JSON list of N, CA and C in Angstrom, two decimals:
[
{"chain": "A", "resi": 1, "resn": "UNK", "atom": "N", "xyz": [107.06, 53.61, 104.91]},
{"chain": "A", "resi": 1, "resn": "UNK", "atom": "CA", "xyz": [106.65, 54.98, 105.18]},
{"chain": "A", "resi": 1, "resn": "UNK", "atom": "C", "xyz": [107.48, 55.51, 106.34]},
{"chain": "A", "resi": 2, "resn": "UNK", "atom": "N", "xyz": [107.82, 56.82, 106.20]},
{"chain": "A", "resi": 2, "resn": "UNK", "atom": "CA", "xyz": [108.13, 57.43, 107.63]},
{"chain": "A", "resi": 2, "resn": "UNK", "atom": "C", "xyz": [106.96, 57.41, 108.85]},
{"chain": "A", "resi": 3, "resn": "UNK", "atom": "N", "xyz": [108.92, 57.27, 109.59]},
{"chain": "A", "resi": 3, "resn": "UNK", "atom": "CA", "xyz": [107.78, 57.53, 111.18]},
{"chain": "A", "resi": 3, "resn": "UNK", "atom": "C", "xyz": [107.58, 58.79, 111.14]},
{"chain": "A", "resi": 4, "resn": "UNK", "atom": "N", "xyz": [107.10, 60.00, 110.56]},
{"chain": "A", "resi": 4, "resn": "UNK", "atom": "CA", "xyz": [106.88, 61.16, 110.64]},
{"chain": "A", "resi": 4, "resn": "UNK", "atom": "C", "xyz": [107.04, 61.81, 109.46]},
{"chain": "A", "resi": 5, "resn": "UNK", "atom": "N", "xyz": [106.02, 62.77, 109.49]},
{"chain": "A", "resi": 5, "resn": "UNK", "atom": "CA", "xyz": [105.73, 63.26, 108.15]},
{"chain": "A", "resi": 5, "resn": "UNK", "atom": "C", "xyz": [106.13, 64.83, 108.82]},
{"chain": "A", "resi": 6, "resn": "UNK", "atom": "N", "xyz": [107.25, 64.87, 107.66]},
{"chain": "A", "resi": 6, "resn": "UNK", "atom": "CA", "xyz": [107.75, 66.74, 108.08]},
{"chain": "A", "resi": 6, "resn": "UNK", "atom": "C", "xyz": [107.31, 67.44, 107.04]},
{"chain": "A", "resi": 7, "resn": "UNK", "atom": "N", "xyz": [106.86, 68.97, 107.11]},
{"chain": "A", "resi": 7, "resn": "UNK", "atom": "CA", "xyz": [106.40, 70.11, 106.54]},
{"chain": "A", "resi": 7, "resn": "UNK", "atom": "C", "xyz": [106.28, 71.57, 106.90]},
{"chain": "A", "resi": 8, "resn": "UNK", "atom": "N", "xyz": [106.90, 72.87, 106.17]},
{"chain": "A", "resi": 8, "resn": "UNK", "atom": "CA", "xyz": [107.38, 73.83, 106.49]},
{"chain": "A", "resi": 8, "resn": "UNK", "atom": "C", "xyz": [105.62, 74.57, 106.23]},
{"chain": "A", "resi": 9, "resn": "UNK", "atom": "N", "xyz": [105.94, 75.91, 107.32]},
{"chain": "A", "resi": 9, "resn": "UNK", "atom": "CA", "xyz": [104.58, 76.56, 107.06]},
{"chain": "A", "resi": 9, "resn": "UNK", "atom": "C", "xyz": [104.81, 77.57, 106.64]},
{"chain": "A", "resi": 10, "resn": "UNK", "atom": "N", "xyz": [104.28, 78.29, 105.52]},
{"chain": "A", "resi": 10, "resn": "UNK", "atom": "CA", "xyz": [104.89, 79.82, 105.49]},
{"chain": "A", "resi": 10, "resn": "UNK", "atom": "C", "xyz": [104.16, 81.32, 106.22]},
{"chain": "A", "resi": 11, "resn": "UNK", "atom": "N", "xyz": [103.81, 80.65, 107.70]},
{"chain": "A", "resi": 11, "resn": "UNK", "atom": "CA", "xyz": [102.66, 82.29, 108.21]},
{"chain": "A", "resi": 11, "resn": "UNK", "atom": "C", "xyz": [103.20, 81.34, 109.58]},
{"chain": "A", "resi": 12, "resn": "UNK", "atom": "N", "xyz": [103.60, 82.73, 110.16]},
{"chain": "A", "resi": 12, "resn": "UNK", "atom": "CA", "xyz": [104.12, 82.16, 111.58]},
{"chain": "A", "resi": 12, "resn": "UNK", "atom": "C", "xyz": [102.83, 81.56, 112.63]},
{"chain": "A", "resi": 13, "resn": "UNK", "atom": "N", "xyz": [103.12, 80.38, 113.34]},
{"chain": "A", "resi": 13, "resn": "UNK", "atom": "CA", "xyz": [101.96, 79.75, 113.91]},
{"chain": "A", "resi": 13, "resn": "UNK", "atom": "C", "xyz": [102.58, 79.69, 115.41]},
{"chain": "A", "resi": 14, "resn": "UNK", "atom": "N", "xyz": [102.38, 80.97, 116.26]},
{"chain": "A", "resi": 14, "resn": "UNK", "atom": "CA", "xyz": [102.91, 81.28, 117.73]},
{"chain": "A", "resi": 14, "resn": "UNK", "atom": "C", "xyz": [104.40, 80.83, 117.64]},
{"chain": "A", "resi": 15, "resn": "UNK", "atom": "N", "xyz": [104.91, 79.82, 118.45]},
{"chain": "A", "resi": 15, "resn": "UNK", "atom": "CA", "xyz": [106.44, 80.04, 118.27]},
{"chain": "A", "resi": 15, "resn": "UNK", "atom": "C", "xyz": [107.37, 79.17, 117.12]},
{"chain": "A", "resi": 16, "resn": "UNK", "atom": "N", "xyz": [105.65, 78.55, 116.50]},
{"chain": "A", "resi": 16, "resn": "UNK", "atom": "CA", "xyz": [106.08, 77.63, 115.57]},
{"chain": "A", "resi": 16, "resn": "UNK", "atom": "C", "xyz": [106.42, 78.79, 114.48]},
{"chain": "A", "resi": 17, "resn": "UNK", "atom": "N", "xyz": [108.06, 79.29, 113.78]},
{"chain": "A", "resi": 17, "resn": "UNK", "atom": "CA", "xyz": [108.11, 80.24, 113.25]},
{"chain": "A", "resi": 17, "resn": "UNK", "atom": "C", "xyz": [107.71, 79.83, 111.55]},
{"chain": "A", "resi": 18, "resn": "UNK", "atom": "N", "xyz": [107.84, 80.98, 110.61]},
{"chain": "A", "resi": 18, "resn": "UNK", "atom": "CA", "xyz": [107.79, 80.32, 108.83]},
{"chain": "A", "resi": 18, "resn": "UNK", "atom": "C", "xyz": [109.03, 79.75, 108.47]},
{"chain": "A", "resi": 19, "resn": "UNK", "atom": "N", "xyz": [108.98, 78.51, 108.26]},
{"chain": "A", "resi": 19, "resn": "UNK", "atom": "CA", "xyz": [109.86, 77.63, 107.27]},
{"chain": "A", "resi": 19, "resn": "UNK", "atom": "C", "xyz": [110.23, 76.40, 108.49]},
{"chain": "A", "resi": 20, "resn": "UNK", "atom": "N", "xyz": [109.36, 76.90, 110.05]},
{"chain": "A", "resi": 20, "resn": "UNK", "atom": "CA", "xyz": [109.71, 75.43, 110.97]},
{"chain": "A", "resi": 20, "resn": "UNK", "atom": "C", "xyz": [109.25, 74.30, 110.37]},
{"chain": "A", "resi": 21, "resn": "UNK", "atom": "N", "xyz": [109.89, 72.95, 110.10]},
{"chain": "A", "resi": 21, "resn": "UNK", "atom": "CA", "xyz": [109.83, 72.11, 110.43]},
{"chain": "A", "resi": 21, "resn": "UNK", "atom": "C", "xyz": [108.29, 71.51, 111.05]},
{"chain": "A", "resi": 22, "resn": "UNK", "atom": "N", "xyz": [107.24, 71.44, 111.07]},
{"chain": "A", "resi": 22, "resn": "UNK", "atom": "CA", "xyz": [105.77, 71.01, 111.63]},
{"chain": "A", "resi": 22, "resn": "UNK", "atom": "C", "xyz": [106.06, 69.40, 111.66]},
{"chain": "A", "resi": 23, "resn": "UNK", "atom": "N", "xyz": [105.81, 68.58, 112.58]},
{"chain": "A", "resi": 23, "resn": "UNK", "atom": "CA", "xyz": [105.79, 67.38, 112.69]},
{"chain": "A", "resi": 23, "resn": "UNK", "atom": "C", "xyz": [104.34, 66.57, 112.83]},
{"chain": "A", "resi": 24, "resn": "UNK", "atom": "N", "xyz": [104.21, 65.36, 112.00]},
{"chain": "A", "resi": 24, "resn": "UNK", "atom": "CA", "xyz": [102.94, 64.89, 111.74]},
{"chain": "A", "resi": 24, "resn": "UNK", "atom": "C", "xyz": [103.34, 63.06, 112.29]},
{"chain": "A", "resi": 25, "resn": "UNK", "atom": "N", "xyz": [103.06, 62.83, 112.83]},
{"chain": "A", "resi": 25, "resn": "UNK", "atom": "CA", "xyz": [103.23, 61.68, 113.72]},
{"chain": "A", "resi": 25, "resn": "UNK", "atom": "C", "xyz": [102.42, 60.56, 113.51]},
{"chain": "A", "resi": 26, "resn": "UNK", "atom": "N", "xyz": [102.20, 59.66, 112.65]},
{"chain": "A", "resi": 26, "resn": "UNK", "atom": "CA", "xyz": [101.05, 58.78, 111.61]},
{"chain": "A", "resi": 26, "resn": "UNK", "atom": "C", "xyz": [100.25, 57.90, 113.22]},
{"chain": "A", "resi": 27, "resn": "UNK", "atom": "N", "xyz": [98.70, 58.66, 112.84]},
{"chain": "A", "resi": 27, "resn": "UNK", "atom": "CA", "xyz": [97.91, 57.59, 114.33]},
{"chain": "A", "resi": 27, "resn": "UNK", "atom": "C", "xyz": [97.64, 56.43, 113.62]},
{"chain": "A", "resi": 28, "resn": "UNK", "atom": "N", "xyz": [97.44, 55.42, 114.73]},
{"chain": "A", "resi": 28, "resn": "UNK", "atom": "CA", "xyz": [97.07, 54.09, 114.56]},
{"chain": "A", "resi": 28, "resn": "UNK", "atom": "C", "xyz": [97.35, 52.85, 115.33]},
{"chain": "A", "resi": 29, "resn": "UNK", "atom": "N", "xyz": [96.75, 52.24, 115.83]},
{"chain": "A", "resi": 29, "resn": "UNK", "atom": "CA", "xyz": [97.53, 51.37, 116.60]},
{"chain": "A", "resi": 29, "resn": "UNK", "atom": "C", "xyz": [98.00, 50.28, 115.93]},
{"chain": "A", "resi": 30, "resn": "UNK", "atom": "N", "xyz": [97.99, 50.13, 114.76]},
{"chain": "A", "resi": 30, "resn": "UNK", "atom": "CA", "xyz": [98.81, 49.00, 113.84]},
{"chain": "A", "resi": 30, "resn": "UNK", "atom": "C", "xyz": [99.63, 49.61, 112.79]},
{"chain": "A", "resi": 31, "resn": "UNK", "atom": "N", "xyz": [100.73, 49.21, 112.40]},
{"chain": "A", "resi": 31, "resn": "UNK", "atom": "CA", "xyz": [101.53, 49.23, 111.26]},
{"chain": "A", "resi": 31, "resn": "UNK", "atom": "C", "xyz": [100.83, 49.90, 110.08]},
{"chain": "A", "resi": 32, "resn": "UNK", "atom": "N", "xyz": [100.18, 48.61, 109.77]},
{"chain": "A", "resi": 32, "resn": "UNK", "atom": "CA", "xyz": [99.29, 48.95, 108.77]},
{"chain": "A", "resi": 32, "resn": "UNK", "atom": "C", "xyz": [98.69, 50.54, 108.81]},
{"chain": "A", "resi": 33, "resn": "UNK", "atom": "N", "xyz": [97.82, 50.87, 109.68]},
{"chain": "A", "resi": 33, "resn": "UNK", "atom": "CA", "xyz": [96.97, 52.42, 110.20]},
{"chain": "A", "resi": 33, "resn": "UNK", "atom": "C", "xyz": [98.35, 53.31, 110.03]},
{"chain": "A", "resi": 34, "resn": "UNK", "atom": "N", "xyz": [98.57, 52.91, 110.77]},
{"chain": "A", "resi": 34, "resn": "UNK", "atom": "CA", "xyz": [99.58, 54.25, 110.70]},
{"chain": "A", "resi": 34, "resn": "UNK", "atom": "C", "xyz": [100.38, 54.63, 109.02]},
{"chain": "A", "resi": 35, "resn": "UNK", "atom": "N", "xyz": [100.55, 53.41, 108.50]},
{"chain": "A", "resi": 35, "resn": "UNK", "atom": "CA", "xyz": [101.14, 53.63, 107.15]},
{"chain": "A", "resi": 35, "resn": "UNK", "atom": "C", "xyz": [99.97, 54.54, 106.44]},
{"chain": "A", "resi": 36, "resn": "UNK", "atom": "N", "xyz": [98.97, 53.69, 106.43]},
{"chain": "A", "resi": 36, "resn": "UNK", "atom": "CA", "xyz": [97.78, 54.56, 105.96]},
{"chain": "A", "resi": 36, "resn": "UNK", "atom": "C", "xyz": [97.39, 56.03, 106.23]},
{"chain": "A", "resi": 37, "resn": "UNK", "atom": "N", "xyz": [97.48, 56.14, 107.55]},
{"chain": "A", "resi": 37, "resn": "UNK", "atom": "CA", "xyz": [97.52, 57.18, 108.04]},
{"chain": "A", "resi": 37, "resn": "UNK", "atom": "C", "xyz": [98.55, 58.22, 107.59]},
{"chain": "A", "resi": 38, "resn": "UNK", "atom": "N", "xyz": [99.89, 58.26, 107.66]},
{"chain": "A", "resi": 38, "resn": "UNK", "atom": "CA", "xyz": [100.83, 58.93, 106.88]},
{"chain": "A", "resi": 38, "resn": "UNK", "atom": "C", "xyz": [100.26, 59.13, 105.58]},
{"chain": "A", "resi": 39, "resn": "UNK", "atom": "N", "xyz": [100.32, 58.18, 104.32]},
{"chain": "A", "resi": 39, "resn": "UNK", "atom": "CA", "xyz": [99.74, 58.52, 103.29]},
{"chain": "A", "resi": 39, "resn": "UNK", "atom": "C", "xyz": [98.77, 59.14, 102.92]},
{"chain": "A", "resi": 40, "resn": "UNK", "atom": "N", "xyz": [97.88, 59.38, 104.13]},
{"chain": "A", "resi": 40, "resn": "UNK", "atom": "CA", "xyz": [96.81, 60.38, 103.78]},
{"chain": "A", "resi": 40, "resn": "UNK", "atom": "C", "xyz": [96.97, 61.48, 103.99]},
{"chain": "A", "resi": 41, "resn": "UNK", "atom": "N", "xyz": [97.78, 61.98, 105.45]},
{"chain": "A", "resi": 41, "resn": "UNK", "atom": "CA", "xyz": [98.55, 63.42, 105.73]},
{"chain": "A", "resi": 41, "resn": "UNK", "atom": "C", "xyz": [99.63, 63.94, 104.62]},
{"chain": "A", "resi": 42, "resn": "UNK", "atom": "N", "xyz": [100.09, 62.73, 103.97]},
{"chain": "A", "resi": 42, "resn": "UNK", "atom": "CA", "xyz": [100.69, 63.26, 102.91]},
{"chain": "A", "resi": 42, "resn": "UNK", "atom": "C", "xyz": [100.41, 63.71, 101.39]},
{"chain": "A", "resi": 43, "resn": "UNK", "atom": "N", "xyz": [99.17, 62.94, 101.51]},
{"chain": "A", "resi": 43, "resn": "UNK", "atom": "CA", "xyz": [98.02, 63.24, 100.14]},
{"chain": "A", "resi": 43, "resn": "UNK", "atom": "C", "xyz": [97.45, 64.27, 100.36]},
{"chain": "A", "resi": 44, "resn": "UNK", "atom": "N", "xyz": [97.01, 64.51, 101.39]},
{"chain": "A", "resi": 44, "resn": "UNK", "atom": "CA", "xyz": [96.81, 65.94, 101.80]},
{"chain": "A", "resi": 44, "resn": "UNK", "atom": "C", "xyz": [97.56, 67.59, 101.57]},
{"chain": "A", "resi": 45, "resn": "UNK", "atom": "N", "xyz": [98.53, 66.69, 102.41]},
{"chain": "A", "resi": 45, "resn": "UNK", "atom": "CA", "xyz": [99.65, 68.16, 102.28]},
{"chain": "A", "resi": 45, "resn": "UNK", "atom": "C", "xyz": [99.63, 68.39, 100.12]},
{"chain": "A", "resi": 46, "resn": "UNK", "atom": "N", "xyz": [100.03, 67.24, 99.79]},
{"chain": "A", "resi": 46, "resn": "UNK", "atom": "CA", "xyz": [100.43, 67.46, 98.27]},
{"chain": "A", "resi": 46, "resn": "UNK", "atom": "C", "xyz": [99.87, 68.30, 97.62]},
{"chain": "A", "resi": 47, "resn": "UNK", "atom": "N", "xyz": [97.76, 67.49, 97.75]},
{"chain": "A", "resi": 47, "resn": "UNK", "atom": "CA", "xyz": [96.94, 68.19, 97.17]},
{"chain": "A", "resi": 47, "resn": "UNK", "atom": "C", "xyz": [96.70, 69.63, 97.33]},
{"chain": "A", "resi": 48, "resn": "UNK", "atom": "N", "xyz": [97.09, 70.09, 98.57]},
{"chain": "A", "resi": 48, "resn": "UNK", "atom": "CA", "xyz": [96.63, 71.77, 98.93]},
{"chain": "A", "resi": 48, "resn": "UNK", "atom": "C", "xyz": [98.41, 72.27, 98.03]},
{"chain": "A", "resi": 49, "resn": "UNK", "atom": "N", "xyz": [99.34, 71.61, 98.13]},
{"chain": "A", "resi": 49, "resn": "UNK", "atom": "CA", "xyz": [100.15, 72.50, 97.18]},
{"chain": "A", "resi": 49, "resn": "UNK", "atom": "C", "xyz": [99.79, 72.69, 95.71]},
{"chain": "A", "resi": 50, "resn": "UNK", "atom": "N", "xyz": [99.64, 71.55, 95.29]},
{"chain": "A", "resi": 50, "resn": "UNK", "atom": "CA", "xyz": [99.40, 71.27, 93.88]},
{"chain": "A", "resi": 50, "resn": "UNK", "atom": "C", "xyz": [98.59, 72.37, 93.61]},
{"chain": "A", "resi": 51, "resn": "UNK", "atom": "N", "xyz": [97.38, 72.37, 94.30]},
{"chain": "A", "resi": 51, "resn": "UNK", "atom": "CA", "xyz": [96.53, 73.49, 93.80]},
{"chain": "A", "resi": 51, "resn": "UNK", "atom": "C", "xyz": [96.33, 74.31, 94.27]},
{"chain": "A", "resi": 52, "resn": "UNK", "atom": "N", "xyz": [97.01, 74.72, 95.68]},
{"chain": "A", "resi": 52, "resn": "UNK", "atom": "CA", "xyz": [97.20, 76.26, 95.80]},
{"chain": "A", "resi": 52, "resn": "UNK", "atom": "C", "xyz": [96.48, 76.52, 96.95]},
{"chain": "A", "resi": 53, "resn": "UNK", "atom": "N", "xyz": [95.55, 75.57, 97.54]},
{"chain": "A", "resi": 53, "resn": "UNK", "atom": "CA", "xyz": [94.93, 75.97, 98.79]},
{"chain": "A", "resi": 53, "resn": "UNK", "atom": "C", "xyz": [95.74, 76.15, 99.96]},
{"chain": "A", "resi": 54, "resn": "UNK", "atom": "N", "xyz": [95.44, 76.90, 101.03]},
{"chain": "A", "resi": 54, "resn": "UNK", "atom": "CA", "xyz": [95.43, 76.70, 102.40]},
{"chain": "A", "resi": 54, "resn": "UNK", "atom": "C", "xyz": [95.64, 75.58, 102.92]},
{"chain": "A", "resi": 55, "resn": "UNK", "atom": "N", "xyz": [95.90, 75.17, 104.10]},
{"chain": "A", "resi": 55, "resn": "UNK", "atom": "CA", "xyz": [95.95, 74.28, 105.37]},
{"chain": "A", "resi": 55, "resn": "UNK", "atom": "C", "xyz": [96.11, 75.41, 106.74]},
{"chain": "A", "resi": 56, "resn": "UNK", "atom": "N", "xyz": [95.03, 74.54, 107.52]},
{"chain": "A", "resi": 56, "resn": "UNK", "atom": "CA", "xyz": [95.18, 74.90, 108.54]},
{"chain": "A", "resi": 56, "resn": "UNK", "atom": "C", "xyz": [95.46, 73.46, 109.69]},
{"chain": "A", "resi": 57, "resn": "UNK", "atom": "N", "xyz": [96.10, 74.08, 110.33]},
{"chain": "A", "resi": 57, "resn": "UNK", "atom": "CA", "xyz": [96.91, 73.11, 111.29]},
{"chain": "A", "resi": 57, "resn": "UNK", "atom": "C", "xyz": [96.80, 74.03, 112.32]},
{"chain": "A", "resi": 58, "resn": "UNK", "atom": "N", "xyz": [96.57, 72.31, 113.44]},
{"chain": "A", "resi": 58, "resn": "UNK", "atom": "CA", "xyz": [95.93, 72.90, 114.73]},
{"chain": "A", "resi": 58, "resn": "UNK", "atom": "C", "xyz": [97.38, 71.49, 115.50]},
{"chain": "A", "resi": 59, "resn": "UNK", "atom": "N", "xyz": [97.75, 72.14, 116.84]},
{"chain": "A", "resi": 59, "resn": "UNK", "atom": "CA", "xyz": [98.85, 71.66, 117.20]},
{"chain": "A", "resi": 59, "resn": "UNK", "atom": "C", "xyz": [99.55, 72.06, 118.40]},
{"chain": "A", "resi": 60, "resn": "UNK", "atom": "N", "xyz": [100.58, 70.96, 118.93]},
{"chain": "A", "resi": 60, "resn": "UNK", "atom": "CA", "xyz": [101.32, 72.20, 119.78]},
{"chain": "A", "resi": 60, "resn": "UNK", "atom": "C", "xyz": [102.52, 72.85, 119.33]},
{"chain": "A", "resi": 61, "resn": "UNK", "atom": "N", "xyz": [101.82, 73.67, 120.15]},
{"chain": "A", "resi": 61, "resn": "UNK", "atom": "CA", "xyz": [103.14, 75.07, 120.15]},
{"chain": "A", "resi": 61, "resn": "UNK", "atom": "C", "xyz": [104.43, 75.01, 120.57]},
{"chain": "A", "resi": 62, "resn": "UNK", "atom": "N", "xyz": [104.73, 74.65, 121.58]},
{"chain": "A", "resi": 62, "resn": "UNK", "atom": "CA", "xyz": [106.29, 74.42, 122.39]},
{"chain": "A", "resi": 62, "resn": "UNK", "atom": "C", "xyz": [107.02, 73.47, 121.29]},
{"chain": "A", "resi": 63, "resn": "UNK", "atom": "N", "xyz": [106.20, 72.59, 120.77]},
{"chain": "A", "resi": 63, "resn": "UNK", "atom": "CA", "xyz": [106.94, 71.03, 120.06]},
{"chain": "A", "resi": 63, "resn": "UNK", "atom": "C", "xyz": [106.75, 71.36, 118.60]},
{"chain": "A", "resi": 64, "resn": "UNK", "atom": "N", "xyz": [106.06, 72.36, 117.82]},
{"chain": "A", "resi": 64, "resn": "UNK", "atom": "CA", "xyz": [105.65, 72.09, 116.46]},
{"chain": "A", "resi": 64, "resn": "UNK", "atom": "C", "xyz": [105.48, 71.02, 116.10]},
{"chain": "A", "resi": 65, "resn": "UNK", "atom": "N", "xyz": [104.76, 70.03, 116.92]},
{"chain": "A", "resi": 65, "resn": "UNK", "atom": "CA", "xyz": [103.71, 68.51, 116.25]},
{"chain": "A", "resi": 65, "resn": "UNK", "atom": "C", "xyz": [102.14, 69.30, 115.94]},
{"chain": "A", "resi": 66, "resn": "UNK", "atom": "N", "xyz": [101.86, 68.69, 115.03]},
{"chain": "A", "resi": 66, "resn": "UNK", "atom": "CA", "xyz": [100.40, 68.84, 114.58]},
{"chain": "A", "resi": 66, "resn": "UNK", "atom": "C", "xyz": [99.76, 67.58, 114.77]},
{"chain": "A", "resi": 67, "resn": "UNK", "atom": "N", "xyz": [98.31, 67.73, 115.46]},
{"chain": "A", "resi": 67, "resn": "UNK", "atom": "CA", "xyz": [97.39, 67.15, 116.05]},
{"chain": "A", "resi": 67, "resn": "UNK", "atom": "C", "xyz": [96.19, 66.89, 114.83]},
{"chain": "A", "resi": 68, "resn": "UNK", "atom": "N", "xyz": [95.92, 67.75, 113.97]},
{"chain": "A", "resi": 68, "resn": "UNK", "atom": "CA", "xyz": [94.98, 68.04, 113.31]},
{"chain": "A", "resi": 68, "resn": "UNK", "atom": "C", "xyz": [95.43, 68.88, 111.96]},
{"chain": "A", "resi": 69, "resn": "UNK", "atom": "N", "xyz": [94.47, 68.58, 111.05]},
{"chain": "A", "resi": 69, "resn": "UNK", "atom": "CA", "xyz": [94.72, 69.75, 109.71]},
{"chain": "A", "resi": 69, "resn": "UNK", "atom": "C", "xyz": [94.01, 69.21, 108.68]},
{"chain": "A", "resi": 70, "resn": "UNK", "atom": "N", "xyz": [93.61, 70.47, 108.16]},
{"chain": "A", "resi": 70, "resn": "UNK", "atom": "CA", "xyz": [92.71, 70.36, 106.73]},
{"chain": "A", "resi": 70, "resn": "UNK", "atom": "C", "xyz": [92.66, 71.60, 105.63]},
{"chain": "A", "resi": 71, "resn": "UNK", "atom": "N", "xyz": [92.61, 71.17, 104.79]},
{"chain": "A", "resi": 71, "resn": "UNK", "atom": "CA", "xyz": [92.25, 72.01, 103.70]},
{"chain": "A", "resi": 71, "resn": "UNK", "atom": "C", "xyz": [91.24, 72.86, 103.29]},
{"chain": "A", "resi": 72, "resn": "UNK", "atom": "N", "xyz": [91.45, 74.17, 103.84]},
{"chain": "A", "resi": 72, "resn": "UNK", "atom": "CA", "xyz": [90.50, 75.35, 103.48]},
{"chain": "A", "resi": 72, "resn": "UNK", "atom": "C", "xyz": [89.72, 75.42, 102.11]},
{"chain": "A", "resi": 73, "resn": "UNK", "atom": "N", "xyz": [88.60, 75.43, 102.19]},
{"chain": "A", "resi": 73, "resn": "UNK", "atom": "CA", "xyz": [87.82, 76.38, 100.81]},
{"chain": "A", "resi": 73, "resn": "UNK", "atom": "C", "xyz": [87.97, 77.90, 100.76]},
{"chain": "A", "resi": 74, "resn": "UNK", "atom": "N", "xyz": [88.55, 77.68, 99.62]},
{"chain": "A", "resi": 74, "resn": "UNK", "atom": "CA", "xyz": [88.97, 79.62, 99.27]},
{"chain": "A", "resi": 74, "resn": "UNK", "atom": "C", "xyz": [88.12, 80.24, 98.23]}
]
């Protein structure tokens, strides 16, 4: 797995602009977690494309890393 899971946003998020780069950084304090961890930020991201939902991502601003994110009910 990557050490980092990259993904573009399309609605500007403060100086994080549309089409930056968002960085997702897999938590865990073992190998293992963190692999896991990636695969789920990435099952994530997939599922809200696949079908069209939202994400909201919560993060910093100066760095475009994301801290947090989930999939809206629309």
């Amino acid at each position: 797995m990557p050490t980092q899971v990259l993904f573009s946003i399309d609605a500007a998020g403060s100086s994080c602009t549309v089409g930056t780069l968002l960085k997702w950084t897999p938590k865990g304090s073992t190998a293992d977690e963190k692999i896991a961890n990636a695969q789920a930020i990435f099952s994530t991201l997939l599922t809200a494309q696949a079908s069209g939902r939202k994400v909201r991502v919560y993060g910093n601003n100066s760095g475009c890393t994301v801290d947090y994110l989930h999939i809206l009910n629309q």
